[in-house]
Amino acid sequence: MNYLYHLIRKYPVSCILIAIIWVLCFITPPHTRLDNVPLMDKWTHIAMYGGTCTMIWIEYMKCHEKTNAMRLFCMAWLAPVMMSGVIELLQAYCTEGRRSGDWLDFAANGIGATLASVIGILLVTYRARRQKASAEDTNCRNDGRR
């Protein structure tokens, strides 16, 4: 329970987005004019998982000075992809036909998480370069004062 409180406190937006994904995946979708757009459902999955995983990266970087690559891999890519698989299986076997599990939805979710990881890696690299430049600048100023 303590760990759950820790996650909600450190990653509030990510937790809200994950809860929204769970709700959206089990409600009966309304019919709209966008139903006729080819692959609209897949683009929606990419956007949901891309946005959520990007937010996980951003909130992780906000809370941690140093990046733990294995923790980020598990938290910002592996866990969302596994959650996606669980959701697709639950949709296939537990919704009494209201929703259907789809391997292409699972693939779209993985694409969204992967795109978010690419964005996250770029953000981490940018932050590391800024920190290095800032540290070098501070060292240069300190060297000049001797």
Short mmCIF file of C-alpha atoms in Angstrom, two decimals, residues 26 71 128:
data_model
loop_
_atom_site.label_atom_id
_atom_site.label_comp_id
_atom_site.label_asym_id
_atom_site.label_seq_id
_atom_site.Cartn_x
_atom_site.Cartn_y
_atom_site.Cartn_z
CA PHE A 26 -13.87 -1.72 -21.02
CA ARG A 71 13.91 0.81 -14.12
CA ALA A 128 22.35 14.78 -19.53
#
